[in-house]
Structures are given as C-alpha cells and as structure tokens.
C-alpha cells in the first residue's frame, strides 16, 4: 500500500509540492491517471492520483471546486496540477475547498511533462506492488512446505511469530490456547492470557478482524478468525500487530491464516476417520460372543489400541445433544455441533475420569461413554460437564447410564440399559437430564408377555384359586399367600391371619389337595408365588 506521503518522501519526486496546508497525505495511491476532461471522475477508479493542466478550469474556479469535491467523494488520492501552463495561480476558494475536505492538491513542475511524471509514479507503485507480490509468494511457499511436511500448529505459530516478530496465539473454539510463541513463557505476557480469553468469551460471533485494548493497558490485541468450519472458528491472536509495517503484516497474516486453516482441517478429517474406526470397534464390542477366556482375551487385544483395558468394572453411558440445541439448524450446523460436542466430551472425560473412553453411536447422533473403573460422584461430574458446555456455546446435552458390569463380554448389557434409559427419558420429555438405569421388577418384565399367556399360566398353576369366585376359595387363596410370604411357617402365618395354628394346617392341606402338589416343594413354591402375584394384577 503506497500513500501520498510515501511518494513525496521519495527523492525522485521531491520536486512535487503540496499546495494546501490541510492536505491529508495518508491517502492511498493505487494508480495514476491524466485527463483534461471536466467529468472525468465518473471514469476513474478509487485511490487515483489525477494529473492535469486544469485547462478546462482556467476561467472557472467554481467548476474546479466541484471537481475537487467529486474526487474527494470517489475517493481519489489527490489532484496534481501543472501550474503555469493554463493557470498560473489557484483561486483562494479552490484552496479553501481543498483544506476544508483535507484533499491534497499538488503542484507538478513545469520542467517535466505529465506523461513523464505519470510514468515515473506508476513505475514506483508497480515496483512496490511487485515487491508485495513476491513477499506474499515467499510466505505462502514457506508455510505450504511446512504443511506438506506435516508441521504441527505449534511450529506454524512459532514461524509466524518469528516473521512478524510479535507474540502470537492460536485459540480453539473452546477458547483454549492450542499453540503460542515463546513470548508467553514470560510472566508479563502469560498474565494477559486470562484477560484475552475473557474478552473473547464476551465477543459475539466473530466474522472479521477484531482489535481491542486490554483494560488499563495500551497493548493492542488483534484477533483474526480462522474459518475451518462455518460456525465455530479458531482464533489467531496477535499482540502489537499495529506496529508491523503494512502491507507486509497483512500479507503474512493472510497466508499464515490460510495454511493454519488447512492444517486444522486436515487434523479434523483425521479425527473423523478415527471416530469412524472407533464406532466400528464399539459395534464389535456390543456383539454377543462366547463367554470364555479366549474370546475375552481376543477382544481386549483388539481393543487395546482404542484404550480398552482388562477390568472387573465397566459401565456404559449414552450422551446426546438435546433437540432444543439442534432445532431449526441446518445439516451443516448439526454436523459441526456434533463434532464440536464429541471433541468437548473427549477433553472433559480425559480431565475428569480415569481411563474413560468415548465412541460415536453406531446409528444415531449420540455418544457412548465407557467407564473402566468405579467413579465417585459420577452424577456431579456429569452435571458439571453439562453446565460448562451450555455456558460456552450454548449446547445442551443429556446423559443416561446403565448398571455396572464386571466382565468385558457383558458390556453390551450395560449399553442396552443406558439406551433404554435415554429413550424413556426422551419419551417422558426430560431435558438436560442425568438419569441412571433402574432395574425392572417382575411386573415390568411381564408387560412384554401377552395377557392370555399369563392367565393360562395362573390357571394351570393355581387352578380355581387363580381367580376365586366363592368365599371359601378366596379364603384359601389368602391363607396360601400369607403362608408362602412367611416362608411356610405355620405359627407366623397364624399370627398374621389371627387364626389358630390348626386352622392354618387344615387350609394348607386343602390347598395341597386342590392343587395336587406339595406346597413346600421348592420349584412349585416359586411357581405359586409368581402365579399369585400375576393373578392379582391381571385378574
């Protein structure tokens, strides 16, 4: 970027003089044009330095004032007039107009033609632009070679900091520093990390460069979004970026930003591939195999690379993103939210749990967590993970846990319990929940058996006592229930029913005769208990 001031400080252009005192010489010059046409402004590109003899305005200073106003609105870089050819001296109103607008008017010497000065100025600008181009190419080649060789993000940031000679940070979407220059090993810079992260938390979605000063500090912080994904960018943070000469700072930052985004993209694709492999392994882990030592040993050998350990404690959890967090979001955003949440859970599990593993769900947009040892305060830890994720993005997630199992071959049971708990919680419209599997009682299990089969079992086992109609049979059924609940103790049964022991003996004998089987027989006793329970509920 070349400015009017830079041109005037160049020795070969020292004979060009500024006419008006209030001229803004910071105007950018991109090109040079020569014209004597009054309406030339309509055909000029922005940042043009216009050269003229002002022949068309020699008797019309007001028209020249209008030209200056039009050039200022364009905006143009300035107006160079060759005085002494058609106009010897500018009218005061022309200079006043230029001063009011801060628009530069320059005197072109009579000793050179407009063509010559135009050629000299363009040559200087083009040489400068060529220099910028070569600089950009050099930077691009350097970073591209590093990327091809598999350079880490830390290496890329270190090199960018070396080129810019400034402290540089790379911050991920979780606002964690993933790479930094050596400057941040110094106490002064390290102390500013928390302030920078707090400022980024308060910043809404960042689409373009953000520049700010830290509180009570004159240190300028520049933040550039690194657009790897559409919605959750990384952040390139550069301190004192304003002290780097432009445009070299901008060229280096742009090239580095591009290469960093490609490197992060490559890392993310590798992570996605790894997730796919983990998902396939977990599917195999869920398959029911032979319950023997050889099968378990083979499974552990296969799962070693995925973190599976031999243990006497396993517990599966299902985690999912709540529908409210995914509502009204397009497919691209849903994919990004899933990937971001997976990465977040992976980090949090590593920080809060010992040897915990995470896998993508085989068929749904959910996550499977496998605990390989007992975890105290499990619910509190899961709630803390929920809360921190919701505060940061926000994304709301829920957890459902199965019971613990004690063998590798039994992991699928815990998984099935976790899935069942999650689905039931969703069905009951729970939101942001942490629920644990509750073992089902006999009656819940029997819900899956047709009523006709249950009634048949009850009638076959209890005969007329299954659904008694007469008072005598109802009394016998009641006595049988209490007798079995008292573990076939006659004295305790008599106390419970407030009747004589001999009455109990008589009734139990009647039941045995009616059922044609000894009441105290172990297997038959179990059938009686179950039939009495089921006939109470199904009759």
Short mmCIF file of C-alpha atoms in Angstrom, two decimals:
data_model
loop_
_atom_site.label_atom_id
_atom_site.label_comp_id
_atom_site.label_asym_id
_atom_site.label_seq_id
_atom_site.Cartn_x
_atom_site.Cartn_y
_atom_site.Cartn_z
CA UNK A 1 0.00 0.00 0.00
CA UNK A 2 1.57 3.30 -1.19
CA UNK A 3 0.49 6.63 0.30
CA UNK A 4 0.84 10.24 -0.93
CA UNK A 5 3.26 10.88 1.91
CA UNK A 6 5.49 7.99 0.84
CA UNK A 7 5.57 9.29 -2.75
CA UNK A 8 6.56 12.79 -1.65
CA UNK A 9 9.34 11.47 0.59
CA UNK A 10 10.90 9.62 -2.34
CA UNK A 11 13.89 11.66 -3.66
CA UNK A 12 12.92 11.43 -7.36
CA UNK A 13 9.56 13.12 -6.56
CA UNK A 14 10.98 15.87 -4.35
CA UNK A 15 10.06 18.49 -6.98
CA UNK A 16 6.32 17.83 -6.45
CA UNK A 17 4.98 20.32 -3.89
CA UNK A 18 1.89 20.29 -1.67
CA UNK A 19 -0.20 23.45 -2.26
CA UNK A 20 -2.81 23.32 0.55
CA UNK A 21 -1.77 23.14 4.19
CA UNK A 22 -4.57 20.82 5.39
CA UNK A 23 -3.85 18.08 2.84
CA UNK A 24 -4.29 14.52 4.11
CA UNK A 25 -1.17 12.78 2.83
CA UNK A 26 -2.19 9.39 4.25
CA UNK A 27 -4.44 8.82 1.24
CA UNK A 28 -3.64 5.55 -0.57
CA UNK A 29 -2.42 5.70 -4.18
CA UNK A 30 -3.22 2.71 -6.39
CA UNK A 31 -2.87 4.22 -9.86
CA UNK A 32 -2.09 7.41 -11.84
CA UNK A 33 -4.36 8.98 -14.47
CA UNK A 34 -4.01 12.03 -16.80
CA UNK A 35 -7.08 13.91 -18.01
CA UNK A 36 -8.30 17.35 -19.08
CA UNK A 37 -11.96 16.30 -19.16
CA UNK A 38 -14.25 18.06 -16.61
CA UNK A 39 -16.42 14.96 -15.97
CA UNK A 40 -13.51 12.51 -15.70
CA UNK A 41 -14.46 11.47 -12.13
CA UNK A 42 -17.16 9.14 -13.44
CA UNK A 43 -14.46 7.08 -15.20
CA UNK A 44 -11.78 6.95 -12.51
CA UNK A 45 -11.10 4.02 -10.16
CA UNK A 46 -10.77 4.63 -6.44
CA UNK A 47 -7.45 5.82 -4.99
CA UNK A 48 -6.42 7.53 -8.24
CA UNK A 49 -3.86 10.34 -8.27
CA UNK A 50 -5.19 12.57 -11.08
CA UNK A 51 -2.74 14.71 -13.10
CA UNK A 52 -3.97 17.69 -15.17
CA UNK A 53 -3.09 21.14 -16.52
CA UNK A 54 -6.62 22.29 -15.46
CA UNK A 55 -7.06 23.76 -18.94
CA UNK A 56 -10.84 23.25 -18.73
CA UNK A 57 -10.99 25.30 -15.48
CA UNK A 58 -8.74 28.28 -16.26
CA UNK A 59 -11.66 30.73 -16.06
CA UNK A 60 -13.99 28.66 -13.84
CA UNK A 61 -12.69 28.18 -10.26
CA UNK A 62 -16.13 27.07 -9.09
CA UNK A 63 -16.07 24.13 -11.51
CA UNK A 64 -12.61 23.24 -10.21
CA UNK A 65 -14.02 23.28 -6.65
CA UNK A 66 -16.74 20.89 -7.76
CA UNK A 67 -14.13 18.59 -9.32
CA UNK A 68 -12.24 18.51 -6.00
CA UNK A 69 -15.44 17.65 -4.12
CA UNK A 70 -16.24 14.87 -6.58
CA UNK A 71 -12.73 13.48 -6.32
CA UNK A 72 -12.97 13.51 -2.52
CA UNK A 73 -16.23 11.55 -2.62
CA UNK A 74 -14.76 8.92 -5.01
CA UNK A 75 -12.37 8.82 -3.05
CA UNK A 76 -9.29 9.83 -5.03
CA UNK A 77 -5.76 10.06 -3.62
CA UNK A 78 -5.13 13.63 -4.75
CA UNK A 79 -5.03 16.14 -7.62
CA UNK A 80 -1.76 17.17 -9.29
CA UNK A 81 -1.97 20.45 -11.28
CA UNK A 82 0.73 21.69 -13.65
CA UNK A 83 0.56 25.42 -12.84
CA UNK A 84 1.97 27.96 -15.26
CA UNK A 85 0.58 26.39 -18.40
CA UNK A 86 -3.07 27.49 -18.35
CA UNK A 87 -3.45 28.55 -14.68
CA UNK A 88 -0.66 30.50 -13.02
CA UNK A 89 -2.17 30.57 -9.52
CA UNK A 90 -5.12 28.81 -7.88
CA UNK A 91 -8.10 30.86 -6.75
CA UNK A 92 -8.31 31.11 -2.90
CA UNK A 93 -11.74 29.42 -2.98
CA UNK A 94 -10.14 26.33 -4.57
CA UNK A 95 -7.51 26.09 -1.80
CA UNK A 96 -10.19 26.74 0.85
CA UNK A 97 -12.34 23.90 -0.56
CA UNK A 98 -9.36 21.52 -0.59
CA UNK A 99 -8.41 22.47 3.01
CA UNK A 100 -11.97 22.00 4.21
CA UNK A 101 -12.02 18.48 2.79
CA UNK A 102 -8.39 17.66 3.64
CA UNK A 103 -7.96 16.78 -0.04
CA UNK A 104 -4.36 17.04 -1.36
CA UNK A 105 -3.62 19.46 -4.22
CA UNK A 106 -0.06 19.17 -5.53
CA UNK A 107 1.99 21.37 -7.89
CA UNK A 108 3.53 19.49 -10.82
CA UNK A 109 6.69 21.32 -12.04
CA UNK A 110 6.73 22.90 -15.49
CA UNK A 111 10.06 21.23 -16.25
CA UNK A 112 8.54 17.75 -16.74
CA UNK A 113 5.67 16.59 -18.88
CA UNK A 114 2.62 14.98 -17.34
CA UNK A 115 3.43 11.82 -19.31
CA UNK A 116 6.91 11.62 -17.80
CA UNK A 117 5.79 12.17 -14.20
CA UNK A 118 2.93 9.71 -14.69
CA UNK A 119 5.33 7.04 -15.94
CA UNK A 120 7.73 7.63 -13.02
CA UNK A 121 4.93 7.46 -10.44
CA UNK A 122 3.42 4.29 -11.94
CA UNK A 123 6.82 2.60 -12.09
CA UNK A 124 7.34 3.28 -8.40
CA UNK A 125 3.86 1.97 -7.46
CA UNK A 126 4.18 -1.12 -9.65
CA UNK A 127 7.64 -1.92 -8.26
CA UNK A 128 6.18 -1.63 -4.76
CA UNK A 129 3.28 -3.90 -5.67
CA UNK A 130 5.67 -6.41 -7.27
CA UNK A 131 7.67 -6.43 -4.06
CA UNK A 132 4.48 -7.14 -2.09
CA UNK A 133 3.59 -9.92 -4.50
CA UNK A 134 6.98 -11.61 -4.15
CA UNK A 135 6.77 -11.27 -0.37
CA UNK A 136 3.33 -12.94 -0.36
CA UNK A 137 4.62 -15.76 -2.60
CA UNK A 138 7.64 -16.34 -0.33
CA UNK A 139 5.44 -16.51 2.76
CA UNK A 140 2.98 -18.85 1.06
CA UNK A 141 5.75 -21.17 -0.13
CA UNK A 142 7.35 -21.30 3.31
CA UNK A 143 4.12 -22.19 5.11
CA UNK A 144 3.00 -24.56 2.35
CA UNK A 145 6.24 -26.55 2.64
CA UNK A 146 5.75 -26.75 6.38
CA UNK A 147 2.19 -28.02 5.95
CA UNK A 148 3.22 -30.64 3.38
CA UNK A 149 5.92 -31.89 5.75
CA UNK A 150 3.26 -32.29 8.46
CA UNK A 151 4.29 -29.36 10.63
CA UNK A 152 2.30 -29.00 13.83
CA UNK A 153 0.18 -25.98 14.68
CA UNK A 154 2.80 -25.06 17.27
CA UNK A 155 5.51 -24.94 14.56
CA UNK A 156 3.33 -22.81 12.27
CA UNK A 157 2.59 -20.33 15.05
CA UNK A 158 6.25 -20.17 16.07
CA UNK A 159 7.26 -19.36 12.48
CA UNK A 160 4.54 -16.73 12.11
CA UNK A 161 5.70 -15.11 15.34
CA UNK A 162 9.28 -15.15 14.02
CA UNK A 163 8.26 -13.47 10.75
CA UNK A 164 6.15 -10.82 12.46
CA UNK A 165 8.48 -10.53 15.47
CA UNK A 166 5.37 -10.33 17.66
CA UNK A 167 3.66 -12.57 20.27
CA UNK A 168 1.12 -14.87 18.56
CA UNK A 169 -1.53 -17.26 19.93
CA UNK A 170 -3.88 -19.81 18.37
CA UNK A 171 -7.09 -20.32 20.35
CA UNK A 172 -9.60 -23.11 19.63
CA UNK A 173 -13.42 -22.75 19.71
CA UNK A 174 -13.35 -23.75 23.41
CA UNK A 175 -11.15 -20.63 23.99
CA UNK A 176 -8.20 -22.83 24.95
CA UNK A 177 -4.69 -21.96 23.76
CA UNK A 178 -3.52 -24.73 21.41
CA UNK A 179 -0.29 -23.04 20.21
CA UNK A 180 1.73 -19.98 21.18
CA UNK A 181 5.09 -18.30 20.62
CA UNK A 182 7.87 -18.30 23.20
CA UNK A 183 6.81 -14.82 24.34
CA UNK A 184 4.10 -16.32 26.55
CA UNK A 185 6.65 -18.10 28.71
CA UNK A 186 7.43 -14.64 30.06
CA UNK A 187 5.39 -13.71 33.13
CA UNK A 188 4.22 -10.40 31.65
CA UNK A 189 2.61 -11.93 28.57
CA UNK A 190 1.40 -15.08 30.35
CA UNK A 191 -0.56 -12.90 32.78
CA UNK A 192 -2.52 -11.44 29.87
CA UNK A 193 -3.83 -14.82 28.65
CA UNK A 194 -6.79 -14.88 31.02
CA UNK A 195 -7.74 -11.32 30.06
CA UNK A 196 -7.63 -12.19 26.35
CA UNK A 197 -9.74 -15.33 26.86
CA UNK A 198 -12.29 -13.41 28.96
CA UNK A 199 -12.57 -10.78 26.23
CA UNK A 200 -13.14 -13.46 23.57
CA UNK A 201 -15.91 -15.01 25.72
CA UNK A 202 -17.74 -11.69 25.70
CA UNK A 203 -17.33 -11.24 21.94
CA UNK A 204 -20.28 -12.24 19.75
CA UNK A 205 -19.74 -14.31 16.60
CA UNK A 206 -16.56 -13.02 15.01
CA UNK A 207 -16.71 -12.80 11.21
CA UNK A 208 -13.90 -10.31 10.58
CA UNK A 209 -10.81 -8.96 12.31
CA UNK A 210 -11.35 -7.66 15.85
CA UNK A 211 -9.00 -5.18 17.52
CA UNK A 212 -9.16 -4.11 21.17
CA UNK A 213 -7.10 -2.78 24.06
CA UNK A 214 -6.94 -4.64 27.35
CA UNK A 215 -8.35 -2.79 30.35
CA UNK A 216 -5.86 -0.38 31.89
CA UNK A 217 -3.34 -1.27 29.20
CA UNK A 218 -2.14 0.29 25.97
CA UNK A 219 -1.34 -3.12 24.43
CA UNK A 220 -3.28 -3.59 21.19
CA UNK A 221 -4.71 -7.08 20.61
CA UNK A 222 -5.72 -8.15 17.08
CA UNK A 223 -7.92 -11.25 16.61
CA UNK A 224 -8.38 -12.94 13.22
CA UNK A 225 -10.95 -15.74 12.81
CA UNK A 226 -9.52 -18.92 11.25
CA UNK A 227 -12.50 -20.26 9.32
CA UNK A 228 -12.11 -24.04 9.34
CA UNK A 229 -15.82 -24.65 9.83
CA UNK A 230 -18.75 -22.39 9.05
CA UNK A 231 -19.89 -21.64 12.58
CA UNK A 232 -17.15 -22.37 15.15
CA UNK A 233 -13.81 -20.82 14.08
CA UNK A 234 -10.39 -20.90 15.71
CA UNK A 235 -8.84 -17.52 16.59
CA UNK A 236 -5.42 -16.20 15.60
CA UNK A 237 -4.41 -13.65 18.24
CA UNK A 238 -1.52 -11.24 17.56
CA UNK A 239 -0.20 -8.70 20.03
CA UNK A 240 1.15 -5.34 18.83
CA UNK A 241 0.06 -6.02 15.24
CA UNK A 242 -0.30 -2.25 14.70
CA UNK A 243 3.48 -1.85 14.95
CA UNK A 244 4.18 -4.11 11.94
CA UNK A 245 4.62 -2.22 8.65
CA UNK A 246 1.60 -2.55 6.35
CA UNK A 247 1.05 -4.33 3.96
CA UNK A 248 3.67 -6.91 4.96
CA UNK A 249 1.88 -7.68 8.21
CA UNK A 250 -1.40 -8.25 6.42
CA UNK A 251 0.16 -10.45 3.72
CA UNK A 252 1.95 -12.66 6.25
CA UNK A 253 -1.14 -12.96 8.44
CA UNK A 254 -3.39 -13.82 5.49
CA UNK A 255 -1.02 -16.50 4.17
CA UNK A 256 -0.47 -18.00 7.62
CA UNK A 257 -4.21 -17.93 8.31
CA UNK A 258 -4.88 -19.94 5.15
CA UNK A 259 -2.23 -22.58 5.91
CA UNK A 260 -3.33 -22.86 9.56
CA UNK A 261 -6.93 -23.40 8.45
CA UNK A 262 -5.80 -26.18 6.06
CA UNK A 263 -3.76 -27.81 8.83
CA UNK A 264 -6.67 -27.72 11.28
CA UNK A 265 -8.97 -29.07 8.55
CA UNK A 266 -6.55 -31.94 7.92
CA UNK A 267 -6.42 -32.70 11.66
CA UNK A 268 -10.20 -32.68 11.87
CA UNK A 269 -10.54 -35.09 8.96
CA UNK A 270 -8.06 -37.43 10.61
CA UNK A 271 -10.11 -37.19 13.81
CA UNK A 272 -13.29 -38.01 11.85
CA UNK A 273 -11.59 -41.07 10.34
CA UNK A 274 -10.52 -42.15 13.82
CA UNK A 275 -14.10 -41.71 15.07
CA UNK A 276 -15.35 -43.97 12.28
CA UNK A 277 -12.88 -46.68 13.29
CA UNK A 278 -13.84 -46.31 16.95
CA UNK A 279 -17.50 -46.63 16.01
CA UNK A 280 -16.82 -49.89 14.15
CA UNK A 281 -14.87 -51.25 17.10
CA UNK A 282 -17.67 -50.41 19.53
CA UNK A 283 -20.17 -52.17 17.28
CA UNK A 284 -17.98 -55.29 17.54
CA UNK A 285 -17.76 -54.80 21.31
CA UNK A 286 -21.56 -54.93 21.51
CA UNK A 287 -21.78 -58.26 19.69
CA UNK A 288 -22.53 -61.19 21.96
CA UNK A 289 -19.61 -63.57 21.80
CA UNK A 290 -18.67 -66.75 23.55
CA UNK A 291 -18.43 -66.39 27.30
CA UNK A 292 -14.92 -67.77 27.65
CA UNK A 293 -11.41 -66.58 28.41
CA UNK A 294 -10.17 -66.85 24.82
CA UNK A 295 -12.94 -64.60 23.43
CA UNK A 296 -12.32 -62.02 26.15
CA UNK A 297 -8.56 -62.10 25.52
CA UNK A 298 -9.05 -61.57 21.77
CA UNK A 299 -11.45 -58.70 22.40
CA UNK A 300 -9.00 -56.99 24.76
CA UNK A 301 -6.15 -57.42 22.27
CA UNK A 302 -8.27 -55.89 19.50
CA UNK A 303 -9.42 -53.04 21.73
CA UNK A 304 -6.00 -52.19 23.17
CA UNK A 305 -5.35 -49.54 20.51
CA UNK A 306 -8.70 -47.92 21.37
CA UNK A 307 -7.97 -47.76 25.09
CA UNK A 308 -9.89 -50.86 26.23
CA UNK A 309 -8.37 -52.29 29.41
CA UNK A 310 -8.87 -55.57 31.30
CA UNK A 311 -11.02 -54.62 34.28
CA UNK A 312 -13.57 -56.00 36.74
CA UNK A 313 -15.71 -52.88 36.33
CA UNK A 314 -17.37 -51.47 33.21
CA UNK A 315 -20.25 -49.03 32.83
CA UNK A 316 -21.81 -47.60 29.67
CA UNK A 317 -23.34 -44.14 29.34
CA UNK A 318 -25.23 -42.71 26.40
CA UNK A 319 -24.89 -38.95 25.83
CA UNK A 320 -26.92 -36.95 23.35
CA UNK A 321 -27.46 -33.36 22.24
CA UNK A 322 -30.92 -32.18 23.29
CA UNK A 323 -33.37 -31.43 20.49
CA UNK A 324 -33.65 -27.81 21.64
CA UNK A 325 -29.98 -27.29 20.77
CA UNK A 326 -30.45 -28.75 17.28
CA UNK A 327 -33.84 -27.24 16.44
CA UNK A 328 -34.03 -25.01 13.35
CA UNK A 329 -30.38 -25.74 12.47
CA UNK A 330 -29.32 -26.83 9.02
CA UNK A 331 -27.49 -30.06 8.29
CA UNK A 332 -24.05 -28.40 8.17
CA UNK A 333 -24.51 -26.78 11.56
CA UNK A 334 -25.80 -30.04 13.07
CA UNK A 335 -22.67 -31.84 11.87
CA UNK A 336 -20.45 -29.13 13.34
CA UNK A 337 -22.32 -29.18 16.66
CA UNK A 338 -21.92 -32.99 16.82
CA UNK A 339 -18.17 -32.86 16.05
CA UNK A 340 -17.63 -30.00 18.48
CA UNK A 341 -19.53 -31.80 21.27
CA UNK A 342 -17.61 -35.03 20.63
CA UNK A 343 -14.30 -33.17 20.94
CA UNK A 344 -15.51 -31.38 24.07
CA UNK A 345 -16.61 -34.63 25.75
CA UNK A 346 -13.33 -36.30 24.80
CA UNK A 347 -11.38 -33.50 26.50
CA UNK A 348 -13.60 -33.39 29.58
CA UNK A 349 -13.54 -37.17 30.06
CA UNK A 350 -9.75 -37.10 29.94
CA UNK A 351 -9.70 -34.35 32.58
CA UNK A 352 -12.34 -35.73 34.95
CA UNK A 353 -12.22 -39.53 34.61
CA UNK A 354 -9.55 -42.19 34.74
CA UNK A 355 -9.41 -44.42 31.64
CA UNK A 356 -12.84 -43.36 30.34
CA UNK A 357 -13.43 -43.89 26.60
CA UNK A 358 -15.79 -42.23 24.14
CA UNK A 359 -17.22 -43.72 20.94
CA UNK A 360 -19.67 -42.40 18.34
CA UNK A 361 -23.07 -44.09 18.45
CA UNK A 362 -23.32 -46.78 15.75
CA UNK A 363 -26.54 -45.45 14.19
CA UNK A 364 -27.57 -42.17 15.87
CA UNK A 365 -26.06 -38.73 16.51
CA UNK A 366 -25.19 -39.68 20.06
CA UNK A 367 -22.08 -40.61 22.02
CA UNK A 368 -21.17 -43.72 24.01
CA UNK A 369 -19.00 -43.34 27.11
CA UNK A 370 -17.34 -46.41 28.61
CA UNK A 371 -16.10 -46.17 32.20
CA UNK A 372 -13.49 -48.78 33.09
CA UNK A 373 -13.32 -48.19 36.82
CA UNK A 374 -15.61 -47.00 39.59
CA UNK A 375 -16.13 -43.23 39.66
CA UNK A 376 -17.22 -41.48 42.83
CA UNK A 377 -19.66 -38.57 42.45
CA UNK A 378 -20.45 -39.63 38.88
CA UNK A 379 -23.64 -37.60 38.63
CA UNK A 380 -21.98 -34.42 39.95
CA UNK A 381 -19.17 -34.74 37.39
CA UNK A 382 -21.63 -35.22 34.53
CA UNK A 383 -23.69 -32.21 35.64
CA UNK A 384 -20.50 -30.10 35.74
CA UNK A 385 -19.70 -31.12 32.12
CA UNK A 386 -23.26 -30.25 31.08
CA UNK A 387 -23.07 -26.82 32.70
CA UNK A 388 -19.69 -25.81 31.28
CA UNK A 389 -20.68 -26.78 27.71
CA UNK A 390 -24.00 -24.95 27.96
CA UNK A 391 -22.30 -21.78 29.21
CA UNK A 392 -19.67 -21.77 26.49
CA UNK A 393 -21.68 -22.23 23.28
CA UNK A 394 -24.51 -22.95 24.43
CA UNK A 395 -25.19 -26.61 23.67
CA UNK A 396 -27.41 -28.69 25.95
CA UNK A 397 -26.60 -32.38 26.41
CA UNK A 398 -28.10 -35.26 28.44
CA UNK A 399 -26.67 -38.44 29.93
CA UNK A 400 -28.15 -41.87 30.65
CA UNK A 401 -26.16 -44.55 32.48
CA UNK A 402 -26.57 -48.32 32.55
CA UNK A 403 -25.67 -50.51 35.51
CA UNK A 404 -22.12 -51.61 36.10
CA UNK A 405 -20.99 -54.99 34.76
CA UNK A 406 -17.96 -56.99 35.74
CA UNK A 407 -16.81 -58.69 32.54
CA UNK A 408 -15.79 -57.45 29.12
CA UNK A 409 -18.27 -59.80 27.46
CA UNK A 410 -21.13 -58.20 29.44
CA UNK A 411 -20.56 -54.60 28.30
CA UNK A 412 -23.47 -54.84 25.86
CA UNK A 413 -25.88 -55.35 28.78
CA UNK A 414 -24.85 -52.03 30.35
CA UNK A 415 -25.12 -50.37 26.93
CA UNK A 416 -28.65 -51.69 26.38
CA UNK A 417 -29.69 -50.40 29.81
CA UNK A 418 -28.24 -46.95 29.03
CA UNK A 419 -30.04 -46.80 25.67
CA UNK A 420 -33.32 -47.90 27.28
CA UNK A 421 -32.96 -45.21 29.98
CA UNK A 422 -32.15 -42.49 27.44
CA UNK A 423 -35.10 -43.35 25.20
CA UNK A 424 -37.52 -43.48 28.12
CA UNK A 425 -36.28 -40.11 29.40
CA UNK A 426 -36.76 -38.61 25.92
CA UNK A 427 -40.23 -40.14 25.73
CA UNK A 428 -41.07 -38.53 29.08
CA UNK A 429 -39.87 -35.15 27.67
CA UNK A 430 -36.95 -34.70 30.06
CA UNK A 431 -34.39 -32.04 29.09
CA UNK A 432 -30.71 -31.78 30.02
CA UNK A 433 -31.01 -34.84 32.26
CA UNK A 434 -28.62 -37.20 34.02
CA UNK A 435 -30.52 -40.43 34.63
CA UNK A 436 -29.43 -43.86 35.80
CA UNK A 437 -30.95 -47.20 34.86
CA UNK A 438 -33.41 -48.63 37.36
CA UNK A 439 -33.66 -52.42 37.33
CA UNK A 440 -37.10 -53.64 36.29
CA UNK A 441 -39.28 -55.68 38.68
CA UNK A 442 -41.15 -58.84 37.73
CA UNK A 443 -44.30 -56.96 36.81
CA UNK A 444 -42.41 -54.64 34.42
CA UNK A 445 -40.83 -57.63 32.72
CA UNK A 446 -44.20 -59.35 32.42
CA UNK A 447 -45.57 -56.39 30.47
CA UNK A 448 -43.94 -57.86 27.38
CA UNK A 449 -45.85 -61.19 27.72
CA UNK A 450 -49.40 -61.43 26.30
CA UNK A 451 -52.19 -61.39 28.90
CA UNK A 452 -53.61 -64.67 27.57
CA UNK A 453 -50.36 -66.50 28.30
CA UNK A 454 -50.19 -65.05 31.81
CA UNK A 455 -53.79 -66.09 32.53
CA UNK A 456 -53.09 -69.58 31.22
CA UNK A 457 -50.04 -69.89 33.50
CA UNK A 458 -52.05 -68.71 36.52
CA UNK A 459 -54.95 -71.12 35.87
CA UNK A 460 -52.60 -74.05 35.21
CA UNK A 461 -50.68 -73.40 38.46
CA UNK A 462 -53.43 -72.21 40.86
CA UNK A 463 -56.45 -73.81 39.23
CA UNK A 464 -59.62 -72.43 40.92
CA UNK A 465 -57.52 -70.33 43.30
CA UNK A 466 -56.25 -68.21 40.40
CA UNK A 467 -59.40 -66.13 40.09
CA UNK A 468 -61.60 -67.39 43.01
CA UNK A 469 -65.33 -66.74 42.93
CA UNK A 470 -66.51 -68.41 46.14
CA UNK A 471 -65.74 -67.11 49.62
CA UNK A 472 -64.12 -70.44 50.56
CA UNK A 473 -61.66 -70.30 47.66
CA UNK A 474 -60.89 -66.64 48.39
CA UNK A 475 -60.08 -67.61 51.99
CA UNK A 476 -57.85 -70.46 50.86
CA UNK A 477 -56.01 -68.18 48.42
CA UNK A 478 -55.46 -65.58 51.13
CA UNK A 479 -54.10 -68.20 53.53
CA UNK A 480 -51.79 -69.59 50.83
CA UNK A 481 -50.37 -66.13 50.07
CA UNK A 482 -49.60 -65.39 53.73
CA UNK A 483 -48.20 -68.90 54.29
CA UNK A 484 -45.73 -68.52 51.40
CA UNK A 485 -44.76 -64.98 52.44
CA UNK A 486 -44.00 -66.30 55.95
CA UNK A 487 -41.60 -68.86 54.45
CA UNK A 488 -44.09 -71.71 55.17
CA UNK A 489 -44.01 -71.08 58.94
CA UNK A 490 -47.39 -72.17 60.39
CA UNK A 491 -47.09 -70.23 63.66
CA UNK A 492 -46.17 -66.94 61.91
CA UNK A 493 -48.98 -67.45 59.39
CA UNK A 494 -51.49 -67.94 62.22
CA UNK A 495 -50.31 -64.70 63.86
CA UNK A 496 -50.65 -62.78 60.59
CA UNK A 497 -54.19 -64.06 59.95
CA UNK A 498 -55.29 -64.06 63.63
CA UNK A 499 -56.42 -67.70 63.44
CA UNK A 500 -55.45 -70.94 65.19
CA UNK A 501 -52.46 -72.98 64.03
CA UNK A 502 -54.65 -75.99 63.33
CA UNK A 503 -56.80 -73.83 61.05
CA UNK A 504 -53.72 -72.92 59.06
CA UNK A 505 -52.72 -76.60 58.78
CA UNK A 506 -56.21 -77.52 57.63
CA UNK A 507 -56.34 -74.81 54.96
CA UNK A 508 -52.84 -75.54 53.61
CA UNK A 509 -53.74 -79.24 53.37
CA UNK A 510 -56.89 -78.28 51.44
CA UNK A 511 -54.75 -76.15 49.07
CA UNK A 512 -52.30 -79.02 48.50
CA UNK A 513 -55.17 -81.36 47.69
CA UNK A 514 -56.76 -78.81 45.37
CA UNK A 515 -53.51 -78.12 43.55
CA UNK A 516 -52.43 -81.77 43.60
CA UNK A 517 -48.87 -80.91 44.60
CA UNK A 518 -46.89 -80.38 47.85
CA UNK A 519 -46.87 -76.68 48.73
CA UNK A 520 -43.35 -76.69 50.19
CA UNK A 521 -41.67 -78.13 47.08
CA UNK A 522 -39.08 -75.52 46.02
CA UNK A 523 -39.88 -75.26 42.29
CA UNK A 524 -43.62 -75.47 42.82
CA UNK A 525 -43.45 -72.89 45.61
CA UNK A 526 -41.77 -70.42 43.23
CA UNK A 527 -44.45 -71.01 40.58
CA UNK A 528 -47.17 -70.46 43.21
CA UNK A 529 -45.65 -67.15 44.32
CA UNK A 530 -45.38 -65.92 40.74
CA UNK A 531 -48.88 -67.06 39.80
CA UNK A 532 -50.39 -65.42 42.91
CA UNK A 533 -48.60 -62.16 42.05
CA UNK A 534 -49.63 -62.18 38.40
CA UNK A 535 -53.24 -63.17 39.02
CA UNK A 536 -53.58 -60.28 41.45
CA UNK A 537 -52.59 -57.83 38.70
CA UNK A 538 -54.12 -59.48 35.64
CA UNK A 539 -57.35 -60.81 37.03
#
